CSV table of C-alpha atoms and ligand atoms in Angstrom, one decimal:
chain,number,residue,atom,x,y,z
A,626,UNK,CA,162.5,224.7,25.1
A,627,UNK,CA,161.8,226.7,22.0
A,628,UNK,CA,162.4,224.7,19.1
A,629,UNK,CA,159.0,224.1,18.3
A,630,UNK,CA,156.7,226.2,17.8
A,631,UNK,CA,153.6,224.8,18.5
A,632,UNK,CA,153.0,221.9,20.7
A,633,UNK,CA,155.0,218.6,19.7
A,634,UNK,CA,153.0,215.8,18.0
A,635,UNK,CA,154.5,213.3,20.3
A,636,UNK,CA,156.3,213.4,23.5
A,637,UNK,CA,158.1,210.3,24.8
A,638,UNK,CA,159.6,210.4,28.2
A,639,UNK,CA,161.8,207.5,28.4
A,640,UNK,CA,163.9,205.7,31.1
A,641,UNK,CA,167.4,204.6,29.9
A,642,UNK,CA,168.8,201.7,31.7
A,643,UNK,CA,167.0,198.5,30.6
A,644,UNK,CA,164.1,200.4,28.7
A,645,UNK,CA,165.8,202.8,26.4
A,646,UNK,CA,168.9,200.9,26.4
A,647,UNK,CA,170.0,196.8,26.7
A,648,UNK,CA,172.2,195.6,28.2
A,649,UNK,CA,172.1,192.3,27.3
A,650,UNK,CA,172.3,193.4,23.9
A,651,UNK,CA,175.8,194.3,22.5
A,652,UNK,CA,174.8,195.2,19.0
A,653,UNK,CA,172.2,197.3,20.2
A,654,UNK,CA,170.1,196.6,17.7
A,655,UNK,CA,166.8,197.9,19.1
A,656,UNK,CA,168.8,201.2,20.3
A,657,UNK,CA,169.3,201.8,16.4
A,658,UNK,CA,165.8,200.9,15.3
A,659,UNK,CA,164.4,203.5,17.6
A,660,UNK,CA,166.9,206.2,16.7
A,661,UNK,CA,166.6,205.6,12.9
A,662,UNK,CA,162.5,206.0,13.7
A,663,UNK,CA,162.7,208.9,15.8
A,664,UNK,CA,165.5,210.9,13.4
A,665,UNK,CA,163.2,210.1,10.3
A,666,UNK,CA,159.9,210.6,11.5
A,667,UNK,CA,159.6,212.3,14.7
A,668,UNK,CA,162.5,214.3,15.6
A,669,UNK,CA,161.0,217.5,13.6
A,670,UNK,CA,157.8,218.3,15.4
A,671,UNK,CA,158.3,215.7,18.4
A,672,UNK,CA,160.0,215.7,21.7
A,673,UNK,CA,162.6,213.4,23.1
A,674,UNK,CA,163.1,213.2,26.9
A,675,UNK,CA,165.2,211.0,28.7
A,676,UNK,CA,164.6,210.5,32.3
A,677,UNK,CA,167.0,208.5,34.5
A,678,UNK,CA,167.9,208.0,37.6
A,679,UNK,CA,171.9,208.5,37.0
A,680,UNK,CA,173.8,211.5,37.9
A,681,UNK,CA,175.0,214.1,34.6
A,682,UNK,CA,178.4,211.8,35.4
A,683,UNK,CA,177.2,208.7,34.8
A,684,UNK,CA,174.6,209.7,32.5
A,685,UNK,CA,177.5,211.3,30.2
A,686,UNK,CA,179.0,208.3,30.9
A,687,UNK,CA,176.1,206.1,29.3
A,688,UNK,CA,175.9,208.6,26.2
A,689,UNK,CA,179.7,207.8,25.5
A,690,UNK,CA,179.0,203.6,25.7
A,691,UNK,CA,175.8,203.4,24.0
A,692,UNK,CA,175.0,204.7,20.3
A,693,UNK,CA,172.1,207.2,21.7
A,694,UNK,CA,170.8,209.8,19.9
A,695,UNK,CA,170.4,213.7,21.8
A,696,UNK,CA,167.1,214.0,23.5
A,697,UNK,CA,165.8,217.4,23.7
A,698,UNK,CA,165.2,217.6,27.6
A,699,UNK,CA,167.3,215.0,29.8
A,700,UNK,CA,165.8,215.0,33.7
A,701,UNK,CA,168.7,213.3,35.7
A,702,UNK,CA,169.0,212.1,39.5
A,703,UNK,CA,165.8,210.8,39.3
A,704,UNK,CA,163.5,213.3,38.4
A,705,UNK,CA,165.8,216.2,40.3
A,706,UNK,CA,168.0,217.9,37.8
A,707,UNK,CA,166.4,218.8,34.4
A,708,UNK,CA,168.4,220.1,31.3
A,709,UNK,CA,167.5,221.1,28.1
A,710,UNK,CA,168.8,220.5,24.8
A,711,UNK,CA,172.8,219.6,23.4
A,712,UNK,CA,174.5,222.1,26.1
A,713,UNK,CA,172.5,220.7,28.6
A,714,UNK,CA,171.4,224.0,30.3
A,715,UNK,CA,169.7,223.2,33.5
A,716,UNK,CA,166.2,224.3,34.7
A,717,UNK,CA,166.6,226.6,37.8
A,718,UNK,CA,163.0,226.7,38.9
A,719,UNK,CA,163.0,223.3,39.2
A,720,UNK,CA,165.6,223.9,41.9
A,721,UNK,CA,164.4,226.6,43.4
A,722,UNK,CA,161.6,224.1,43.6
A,723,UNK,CA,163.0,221.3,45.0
A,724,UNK,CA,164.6,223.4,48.1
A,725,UNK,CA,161.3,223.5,49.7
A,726,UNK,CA,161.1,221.7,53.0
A,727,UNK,CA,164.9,219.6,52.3
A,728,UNK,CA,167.6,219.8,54.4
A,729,UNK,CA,170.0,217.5,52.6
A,730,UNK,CA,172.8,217.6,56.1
A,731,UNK,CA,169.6,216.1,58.1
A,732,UNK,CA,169.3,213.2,55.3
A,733,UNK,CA,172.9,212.5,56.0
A,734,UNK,CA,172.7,212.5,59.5
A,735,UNK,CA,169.8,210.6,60.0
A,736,UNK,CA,170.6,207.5,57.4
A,737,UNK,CA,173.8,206.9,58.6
A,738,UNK,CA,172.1,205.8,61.7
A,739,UNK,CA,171.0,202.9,59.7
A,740,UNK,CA,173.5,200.5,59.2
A,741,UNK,CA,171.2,198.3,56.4
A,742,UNK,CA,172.1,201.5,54.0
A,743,UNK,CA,175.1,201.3,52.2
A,744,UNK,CA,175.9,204.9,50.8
A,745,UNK,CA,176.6,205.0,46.7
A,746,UNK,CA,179.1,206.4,45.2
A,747,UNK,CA,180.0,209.8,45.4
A,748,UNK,CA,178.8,210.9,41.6
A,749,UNK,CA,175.5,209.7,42.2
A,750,UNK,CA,174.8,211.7,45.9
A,751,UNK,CA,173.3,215.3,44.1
A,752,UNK,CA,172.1,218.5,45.8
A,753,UNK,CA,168.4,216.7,46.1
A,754,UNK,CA,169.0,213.2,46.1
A,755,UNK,CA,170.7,211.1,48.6
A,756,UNK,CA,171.3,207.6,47.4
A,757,UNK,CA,171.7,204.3,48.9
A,758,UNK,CA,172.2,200.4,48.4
A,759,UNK,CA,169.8,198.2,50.8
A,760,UNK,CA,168.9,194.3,50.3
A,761,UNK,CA,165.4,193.7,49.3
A,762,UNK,CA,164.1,191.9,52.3
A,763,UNK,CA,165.1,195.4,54.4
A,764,UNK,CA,164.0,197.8,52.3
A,765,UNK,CA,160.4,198.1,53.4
A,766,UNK,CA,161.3,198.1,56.9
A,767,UNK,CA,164.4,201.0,56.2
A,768,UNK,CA,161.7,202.7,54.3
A,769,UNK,CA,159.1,203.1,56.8
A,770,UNK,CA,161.4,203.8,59.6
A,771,UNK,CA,163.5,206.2,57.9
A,772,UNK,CA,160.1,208.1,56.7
A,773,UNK,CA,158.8,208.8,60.2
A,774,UNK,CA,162.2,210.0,61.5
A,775,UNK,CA,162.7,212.7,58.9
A,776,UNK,CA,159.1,213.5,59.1
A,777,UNK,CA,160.1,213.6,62.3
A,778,UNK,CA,162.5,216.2,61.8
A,779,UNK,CA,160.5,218.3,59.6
A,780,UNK,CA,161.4,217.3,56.2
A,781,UNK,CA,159.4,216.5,53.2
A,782,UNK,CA,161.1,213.9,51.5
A,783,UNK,CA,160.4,210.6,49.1
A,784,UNK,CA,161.8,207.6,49.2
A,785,UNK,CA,162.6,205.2,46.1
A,786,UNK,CA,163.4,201.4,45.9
A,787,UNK,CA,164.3,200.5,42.6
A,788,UNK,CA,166.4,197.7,40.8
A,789,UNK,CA,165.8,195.6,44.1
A,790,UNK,CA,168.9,197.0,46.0
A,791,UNK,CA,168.6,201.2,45.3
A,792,UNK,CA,167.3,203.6,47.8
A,793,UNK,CA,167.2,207.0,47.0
A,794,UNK,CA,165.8,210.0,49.3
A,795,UNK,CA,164.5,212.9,47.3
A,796,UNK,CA,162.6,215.9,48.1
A,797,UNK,CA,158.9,215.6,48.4
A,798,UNK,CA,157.9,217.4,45.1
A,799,UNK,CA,160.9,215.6,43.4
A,800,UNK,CA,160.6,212.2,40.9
A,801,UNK,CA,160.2,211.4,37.9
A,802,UNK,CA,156.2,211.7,37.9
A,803,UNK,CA,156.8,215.0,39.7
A,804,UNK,CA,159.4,216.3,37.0
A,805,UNK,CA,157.1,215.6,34.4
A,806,UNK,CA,153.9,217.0,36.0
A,807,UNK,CA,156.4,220.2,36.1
A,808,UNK,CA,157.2,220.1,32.2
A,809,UNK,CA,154.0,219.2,30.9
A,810,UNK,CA,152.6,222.0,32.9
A,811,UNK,CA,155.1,224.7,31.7
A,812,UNK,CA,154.3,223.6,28.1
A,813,UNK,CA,150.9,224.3,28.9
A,814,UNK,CA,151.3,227.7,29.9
A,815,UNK,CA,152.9,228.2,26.8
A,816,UNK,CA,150.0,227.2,25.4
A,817,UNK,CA,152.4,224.3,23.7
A,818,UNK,CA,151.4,220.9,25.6
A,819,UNK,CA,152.1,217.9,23.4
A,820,UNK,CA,149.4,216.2,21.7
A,821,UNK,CA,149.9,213.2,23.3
A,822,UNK,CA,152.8,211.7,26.0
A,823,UNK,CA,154.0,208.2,26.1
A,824,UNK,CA,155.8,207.2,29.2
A,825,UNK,CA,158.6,204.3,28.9
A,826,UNK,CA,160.2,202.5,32.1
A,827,UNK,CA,160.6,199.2,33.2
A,828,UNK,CA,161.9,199.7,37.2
A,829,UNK,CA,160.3,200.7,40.9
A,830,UNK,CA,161.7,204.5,40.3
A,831,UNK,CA,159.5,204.5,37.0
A,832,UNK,CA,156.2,204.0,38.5
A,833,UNK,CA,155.3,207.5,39.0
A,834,UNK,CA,155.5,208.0,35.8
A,835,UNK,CA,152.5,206.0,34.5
A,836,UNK,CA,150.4,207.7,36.9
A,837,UNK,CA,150.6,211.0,35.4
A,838,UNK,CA,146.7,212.0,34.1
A,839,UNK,CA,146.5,211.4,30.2
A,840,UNK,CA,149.7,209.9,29.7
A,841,UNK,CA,150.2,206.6,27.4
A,842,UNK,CA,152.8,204.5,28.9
A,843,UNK,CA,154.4,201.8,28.7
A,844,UNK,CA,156.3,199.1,30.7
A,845,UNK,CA,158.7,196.9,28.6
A,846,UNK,CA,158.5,193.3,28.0
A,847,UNK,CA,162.0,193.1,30.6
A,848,UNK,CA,160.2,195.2,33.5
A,849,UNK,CA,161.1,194.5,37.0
A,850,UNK,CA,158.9,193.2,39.3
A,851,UNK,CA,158.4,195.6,41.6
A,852,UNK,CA,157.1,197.7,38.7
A,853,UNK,CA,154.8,195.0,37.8
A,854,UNK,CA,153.5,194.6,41.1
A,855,UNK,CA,153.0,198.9,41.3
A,856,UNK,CA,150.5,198.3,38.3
A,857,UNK,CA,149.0,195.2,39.5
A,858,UNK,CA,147.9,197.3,42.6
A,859,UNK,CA,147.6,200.4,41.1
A,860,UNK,CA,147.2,201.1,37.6
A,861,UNK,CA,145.7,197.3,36.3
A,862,UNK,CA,142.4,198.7,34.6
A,863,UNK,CA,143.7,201.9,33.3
A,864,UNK,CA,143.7,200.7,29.0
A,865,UNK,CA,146.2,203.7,28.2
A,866,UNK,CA,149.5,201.8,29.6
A,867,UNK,CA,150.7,198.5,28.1
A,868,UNK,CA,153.2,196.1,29.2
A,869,UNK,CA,154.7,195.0,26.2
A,870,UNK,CA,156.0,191.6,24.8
A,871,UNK,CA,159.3,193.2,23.3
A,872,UNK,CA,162.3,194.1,25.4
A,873,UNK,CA,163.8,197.7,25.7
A,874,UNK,CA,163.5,200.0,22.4
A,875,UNK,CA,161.9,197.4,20.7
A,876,UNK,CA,159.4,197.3,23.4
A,877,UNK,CA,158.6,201.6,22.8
A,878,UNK,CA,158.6,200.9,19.3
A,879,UNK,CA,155.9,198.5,20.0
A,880,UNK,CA,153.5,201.1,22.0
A,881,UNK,CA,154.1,203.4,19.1
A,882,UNK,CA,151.8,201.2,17.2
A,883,UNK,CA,149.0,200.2,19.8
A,884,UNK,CA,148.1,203.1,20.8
A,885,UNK,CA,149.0,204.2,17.3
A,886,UNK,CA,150.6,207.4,18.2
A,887,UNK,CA,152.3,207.7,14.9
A,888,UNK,CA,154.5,205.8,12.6
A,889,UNK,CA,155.7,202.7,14.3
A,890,UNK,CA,158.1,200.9,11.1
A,891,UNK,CA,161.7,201.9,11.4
A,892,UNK,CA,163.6,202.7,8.6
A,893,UNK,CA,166.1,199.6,10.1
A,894,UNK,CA,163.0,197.2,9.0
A,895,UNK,CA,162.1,198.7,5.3
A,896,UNK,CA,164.0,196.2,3.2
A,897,UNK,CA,162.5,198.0,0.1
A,898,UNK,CA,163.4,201.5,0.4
A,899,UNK,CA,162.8,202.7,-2.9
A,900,UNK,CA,159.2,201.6,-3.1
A,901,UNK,CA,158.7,203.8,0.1
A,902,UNK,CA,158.4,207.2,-1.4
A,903,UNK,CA,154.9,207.8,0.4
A,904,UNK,CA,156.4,209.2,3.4
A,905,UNK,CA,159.6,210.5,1.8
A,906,UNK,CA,160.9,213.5,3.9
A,907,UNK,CA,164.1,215.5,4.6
A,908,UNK,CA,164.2,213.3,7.7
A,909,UNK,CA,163.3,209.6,5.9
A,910,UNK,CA,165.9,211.2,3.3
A,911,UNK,CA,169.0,211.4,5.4
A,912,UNK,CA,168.2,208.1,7.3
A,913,UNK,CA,167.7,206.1,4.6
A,914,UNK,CA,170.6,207.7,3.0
A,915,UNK,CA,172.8,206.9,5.5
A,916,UNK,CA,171.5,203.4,5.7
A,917,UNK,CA,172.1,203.2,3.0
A,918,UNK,CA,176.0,203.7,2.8
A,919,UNK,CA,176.0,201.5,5.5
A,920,UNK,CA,174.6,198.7,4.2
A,921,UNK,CA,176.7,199.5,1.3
A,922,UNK,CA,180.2,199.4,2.8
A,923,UNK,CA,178.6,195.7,5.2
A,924,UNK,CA,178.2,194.5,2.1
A,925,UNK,CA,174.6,193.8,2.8
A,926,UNK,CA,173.6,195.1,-0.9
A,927,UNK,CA,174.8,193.8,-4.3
A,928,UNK,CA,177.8,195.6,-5.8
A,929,UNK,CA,176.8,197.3,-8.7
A,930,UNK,CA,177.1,199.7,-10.8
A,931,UNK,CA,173.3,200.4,-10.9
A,932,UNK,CA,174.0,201.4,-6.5
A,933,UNK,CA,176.2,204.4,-7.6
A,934,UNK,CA,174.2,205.4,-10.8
A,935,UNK,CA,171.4,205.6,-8.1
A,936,UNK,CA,173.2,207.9,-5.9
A,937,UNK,CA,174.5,210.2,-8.7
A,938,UNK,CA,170.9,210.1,-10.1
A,939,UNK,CA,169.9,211.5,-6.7
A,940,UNK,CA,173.0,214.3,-6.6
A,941,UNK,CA,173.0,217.1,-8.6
A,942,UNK,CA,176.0,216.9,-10.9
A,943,UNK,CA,177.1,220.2,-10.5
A,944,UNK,CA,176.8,220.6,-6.7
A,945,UNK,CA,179.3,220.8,-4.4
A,946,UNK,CA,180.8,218.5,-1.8
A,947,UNK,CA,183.0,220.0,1.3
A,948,UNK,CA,184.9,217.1,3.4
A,949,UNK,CA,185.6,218.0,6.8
A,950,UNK,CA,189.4,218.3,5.7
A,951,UNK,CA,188.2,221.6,4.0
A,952,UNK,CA,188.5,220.1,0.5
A,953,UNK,CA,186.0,220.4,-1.8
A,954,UNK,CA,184.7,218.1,-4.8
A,955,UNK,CA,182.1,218.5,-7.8
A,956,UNK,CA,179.2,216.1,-6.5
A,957,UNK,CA,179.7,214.1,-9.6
A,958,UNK,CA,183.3,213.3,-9.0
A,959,UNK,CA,183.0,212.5,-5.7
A,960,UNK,CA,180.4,209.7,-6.0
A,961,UNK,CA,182.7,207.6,-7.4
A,962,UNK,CA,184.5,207.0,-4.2
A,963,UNK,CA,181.8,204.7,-3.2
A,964,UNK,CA,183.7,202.0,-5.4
A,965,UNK,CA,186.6,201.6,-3.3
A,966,UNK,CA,184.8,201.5,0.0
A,967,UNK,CA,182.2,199.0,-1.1
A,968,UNK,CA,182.2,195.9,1.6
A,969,UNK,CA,185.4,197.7,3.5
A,970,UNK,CA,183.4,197.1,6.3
A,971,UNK,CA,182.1,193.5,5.6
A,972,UNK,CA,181.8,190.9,9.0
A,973,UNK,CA,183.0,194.5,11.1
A,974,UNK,CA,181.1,196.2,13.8
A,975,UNK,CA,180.4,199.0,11.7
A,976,UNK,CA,176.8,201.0,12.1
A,977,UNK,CA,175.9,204.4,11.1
A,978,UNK,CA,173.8,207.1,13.2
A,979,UNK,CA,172.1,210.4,12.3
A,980,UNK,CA,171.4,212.5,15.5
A,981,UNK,CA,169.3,215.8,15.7
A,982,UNK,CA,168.2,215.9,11.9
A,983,UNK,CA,166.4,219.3,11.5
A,984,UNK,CA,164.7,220.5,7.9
A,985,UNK,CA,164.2,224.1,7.6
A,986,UNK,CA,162.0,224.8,4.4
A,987,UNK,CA,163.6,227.5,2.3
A,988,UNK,CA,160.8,227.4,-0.3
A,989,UNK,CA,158.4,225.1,-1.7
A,990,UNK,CA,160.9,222.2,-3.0
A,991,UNK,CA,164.5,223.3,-1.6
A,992,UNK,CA,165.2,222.5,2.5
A,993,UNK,CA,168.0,223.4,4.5
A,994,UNK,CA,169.0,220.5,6.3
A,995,UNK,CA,171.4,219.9,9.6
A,996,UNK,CA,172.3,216.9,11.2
A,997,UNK,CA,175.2,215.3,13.1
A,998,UNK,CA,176.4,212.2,11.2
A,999,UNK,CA,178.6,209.5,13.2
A,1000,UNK,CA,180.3,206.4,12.0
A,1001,UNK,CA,180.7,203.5,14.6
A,1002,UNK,CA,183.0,200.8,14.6
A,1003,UNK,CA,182.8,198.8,18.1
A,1004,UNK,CA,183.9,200.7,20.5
A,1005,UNK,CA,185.6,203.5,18.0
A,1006,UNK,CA,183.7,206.8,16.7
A,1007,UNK,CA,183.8,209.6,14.7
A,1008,UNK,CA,181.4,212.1,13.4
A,1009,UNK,CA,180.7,215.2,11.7
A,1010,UNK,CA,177.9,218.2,11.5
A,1011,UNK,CA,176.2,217.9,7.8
A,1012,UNK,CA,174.5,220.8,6.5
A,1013,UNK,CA,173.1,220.2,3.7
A,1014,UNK,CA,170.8,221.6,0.4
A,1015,UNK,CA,168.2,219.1,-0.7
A,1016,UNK,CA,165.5,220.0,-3.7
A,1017,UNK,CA,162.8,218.1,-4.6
A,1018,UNK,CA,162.1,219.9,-8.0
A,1019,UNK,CA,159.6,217.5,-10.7
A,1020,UNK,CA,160.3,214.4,-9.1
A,1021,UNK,CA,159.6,212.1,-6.1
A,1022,UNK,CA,162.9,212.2,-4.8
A,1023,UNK,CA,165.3,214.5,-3.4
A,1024,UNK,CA,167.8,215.8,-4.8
A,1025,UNK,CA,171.0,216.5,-2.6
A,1026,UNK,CA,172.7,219.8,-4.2
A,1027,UNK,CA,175.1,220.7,-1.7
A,1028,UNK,CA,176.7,218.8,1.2
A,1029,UNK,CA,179.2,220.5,3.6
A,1030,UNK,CA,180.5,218.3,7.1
A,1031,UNK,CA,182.8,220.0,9.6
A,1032,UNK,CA,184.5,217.5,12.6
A,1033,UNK,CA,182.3,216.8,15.2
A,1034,UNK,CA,184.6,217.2,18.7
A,1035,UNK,CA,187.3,214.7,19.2
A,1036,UNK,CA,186.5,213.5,15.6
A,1037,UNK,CA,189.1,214.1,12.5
A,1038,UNK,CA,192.0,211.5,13.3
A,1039,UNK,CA,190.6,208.9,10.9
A,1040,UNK,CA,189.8,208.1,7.6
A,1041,UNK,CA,186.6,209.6,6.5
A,1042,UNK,CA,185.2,208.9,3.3
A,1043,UNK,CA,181.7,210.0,2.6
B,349,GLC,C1,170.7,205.0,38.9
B,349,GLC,C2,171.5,206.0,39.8
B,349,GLC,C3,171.4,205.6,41.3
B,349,GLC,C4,169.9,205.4,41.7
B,349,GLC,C5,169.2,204.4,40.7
B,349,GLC,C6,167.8,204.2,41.0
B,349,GLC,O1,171.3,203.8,38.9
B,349,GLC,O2,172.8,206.0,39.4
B,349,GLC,O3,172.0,206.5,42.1
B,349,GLC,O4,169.8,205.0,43.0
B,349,GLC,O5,169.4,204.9,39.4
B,349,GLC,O6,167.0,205.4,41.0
B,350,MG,MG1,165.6,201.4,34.2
């Protein structure tokens, strides 16, 4: 991980399923709240990990469902396989790691002599993690037996009930808590350790993230039981984790602010953008920006001319716009095609997401600006890479002087206006 240079203002460490994303939400609303707040405010000197108990498969699977933004280090197979960054390159000392005292051929052998464990699906059984189904009224008894038998035979291992029916065996050193402890201690030796850590979860394989020393954490409003109960008995007077009254996003959102680790008001929740110039950077820029066109094509703000004077007060007239079909418009010009699209997406599905928004200062009012830009509608999407020129010469805004987008994979068989 060498984006940043220093250590990151603000590492979260989130679970997906049921804490990072709802699933008894279909407009994912709290999803985009948190992406929109991470993309404007944190994403340029903060950290985004995702830790979850899926496989890569179904953890691909997940990014391709749910409108989730690219986390900078993804730790899969509960706490076994870390990655880092877009390409997903995985951490091989963290293997080399996990082969200490695991014999996964001894795992196999010796739970298929219970016949309470009903074996998972193939995707989700990994080189350090064998996983299981069990009802909840066996699973302390599996548990203990199944301990002492491959202690038995010389292994190391953990074992994992989560959800109230998964079992997973892992490697001793393996886990979430244990993948963390690993990261946070390679950031310290390069002298980069994050200012402060916020741990998100809401499930049994969680747990062991909340007791990692100096960690914030928190459990959302919709945690499990079994989680619960972990704190009750083990974690109840420690003030630095919070079980929250919001559900999922909304939930991490909500630690944000009590333990006032940073900017907790999404750009989803400003109503008045314009009056919000305090904070205005390259990041707030593009997210409200993009908000903005989407709330312009919902119909959600008035149609008027005064909208796309604002925008073209905000372009440089002369600058230069490069659709991802190649073509290429004077920034003026191309403004105008706002017109025609206002309310096209009135009463539809339609949201739109900035991922990965990066700044590079070229000098003291012009920034160099990537980010990948996608346009949803239901299950549909497209997207682009933006790279963009933004000044911010005399004036309190930014001024966007040249805009070039390329297709994003798999994208460039629709319309695509802006
Ligand atoms: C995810 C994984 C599954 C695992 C469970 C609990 O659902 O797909 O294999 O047992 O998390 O860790
Ligand atoms: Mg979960």
């Amino acid at each position: 991980m060498d984006r940043l240079q220093s250590s990151a203002r603000l590492m979260i460490v989130s679970d997906l399923d049921h804490t990072m994303v709802d699933h008894h939400d279909p407009e994912n609303s709290s999803l985009f709240r948190f992406n929109a707040l991470w993309e404007a405010h944190y994403r340029q000197d903060s950290l985004l990990v995702f830790s979850t108990g899926r496989s890569p498969t179904l953890y691909k699977q997940l990014r391709k469902e749910k409108p989730m933004i690219t986390p900078d280090i993804a730790i899969m197979s509960v706490g076994t396989e870390i990655t880092y960054g877009k390409s997903m390159v995985p951490d091989d000392g963290w293997v080399q790691f996990l082969n200490q005292k695991w014999n996964k051929d001894i795992v196999i052998e010796e739970t298929s002599k219970f016949p309470e464990l009903k074996r998972q699906a193939e995707t989700e059984q990994r080189p350090h993690k064998v996983s299981f189904y069990v009802e909840k009224e066996k699973a302390k008894h599996v548990t203990e037996a199944l301990s002492k038998v491959l202690a038995g035979r010389g292994l190391d291992v953990k074992i994992i009930y989560s959800g109230g029916i998964d079992l997973d065996v892992l490697p001793k050193g393996a886990g979430k808590g244990q993948a963390l402890a690993y990261l946070l201690k390679k950031f310290e030796t390069e002298g980069k350790k994050p200012t402060n850590t916020l741990v998100c979860g809401d499930s049994g394989n969680d747990a062991e993230l909340f007791s990692i020393p100096g960690v914030y954490g928190v459990m959302v409003s919709n945690a499990q039981e079994e989680l619960l109960q972990w704190h009750a008995e083990n974690a109840k007077d420690n003030p630095k984790i919070l079980h929250a009254s919001e559900r999922c996003a909304s939930g991490i959102i909500q630690a944000i602010g009590h333990f006032k680790l940073g900017r907790n008001l999404s750009p989803r929740d400003v109503t008045d953008i314009e009056n919000d110039v305090e904070n205005l950077s390259p990041g707030v820029e593009i997210v409200n920006f993009s908000l903005l066109i989407e709330k312009w094509r919902r119909a959600e703000v008035e149609n008027s001319e005064m909208f796309i004077a604002g925008v073209k007060a905000t372009s440089l007239p002369s600058g230069v716009f490069i659709h991802p079909s190649g073509a290429d418009y004077i920034m003026k010009d191309y403004v105008n095609v706002l017109r025609k699209v206002y309310g096209d997406k009135q009463g539809k599905q339609f949201r739109t997401l900035v991922d990965n928004v990066l700044a590079t200062q070229l000098d003291s009012d012009t920034w160099l600006i990537k980010f990948d830009k996608w346009e949803l509608s239901g299950e549909e999407r497209q997207g682009c890479v933006v790279t963009a020129v933004l000044g911010k010469k005399d004036s309190d805004w930014f001024t966007w002087m040249h805009v070039h987008e390329t297709w994003l994979e798999h994208s460039g068989q629709g319309e695509w206006l802006l």
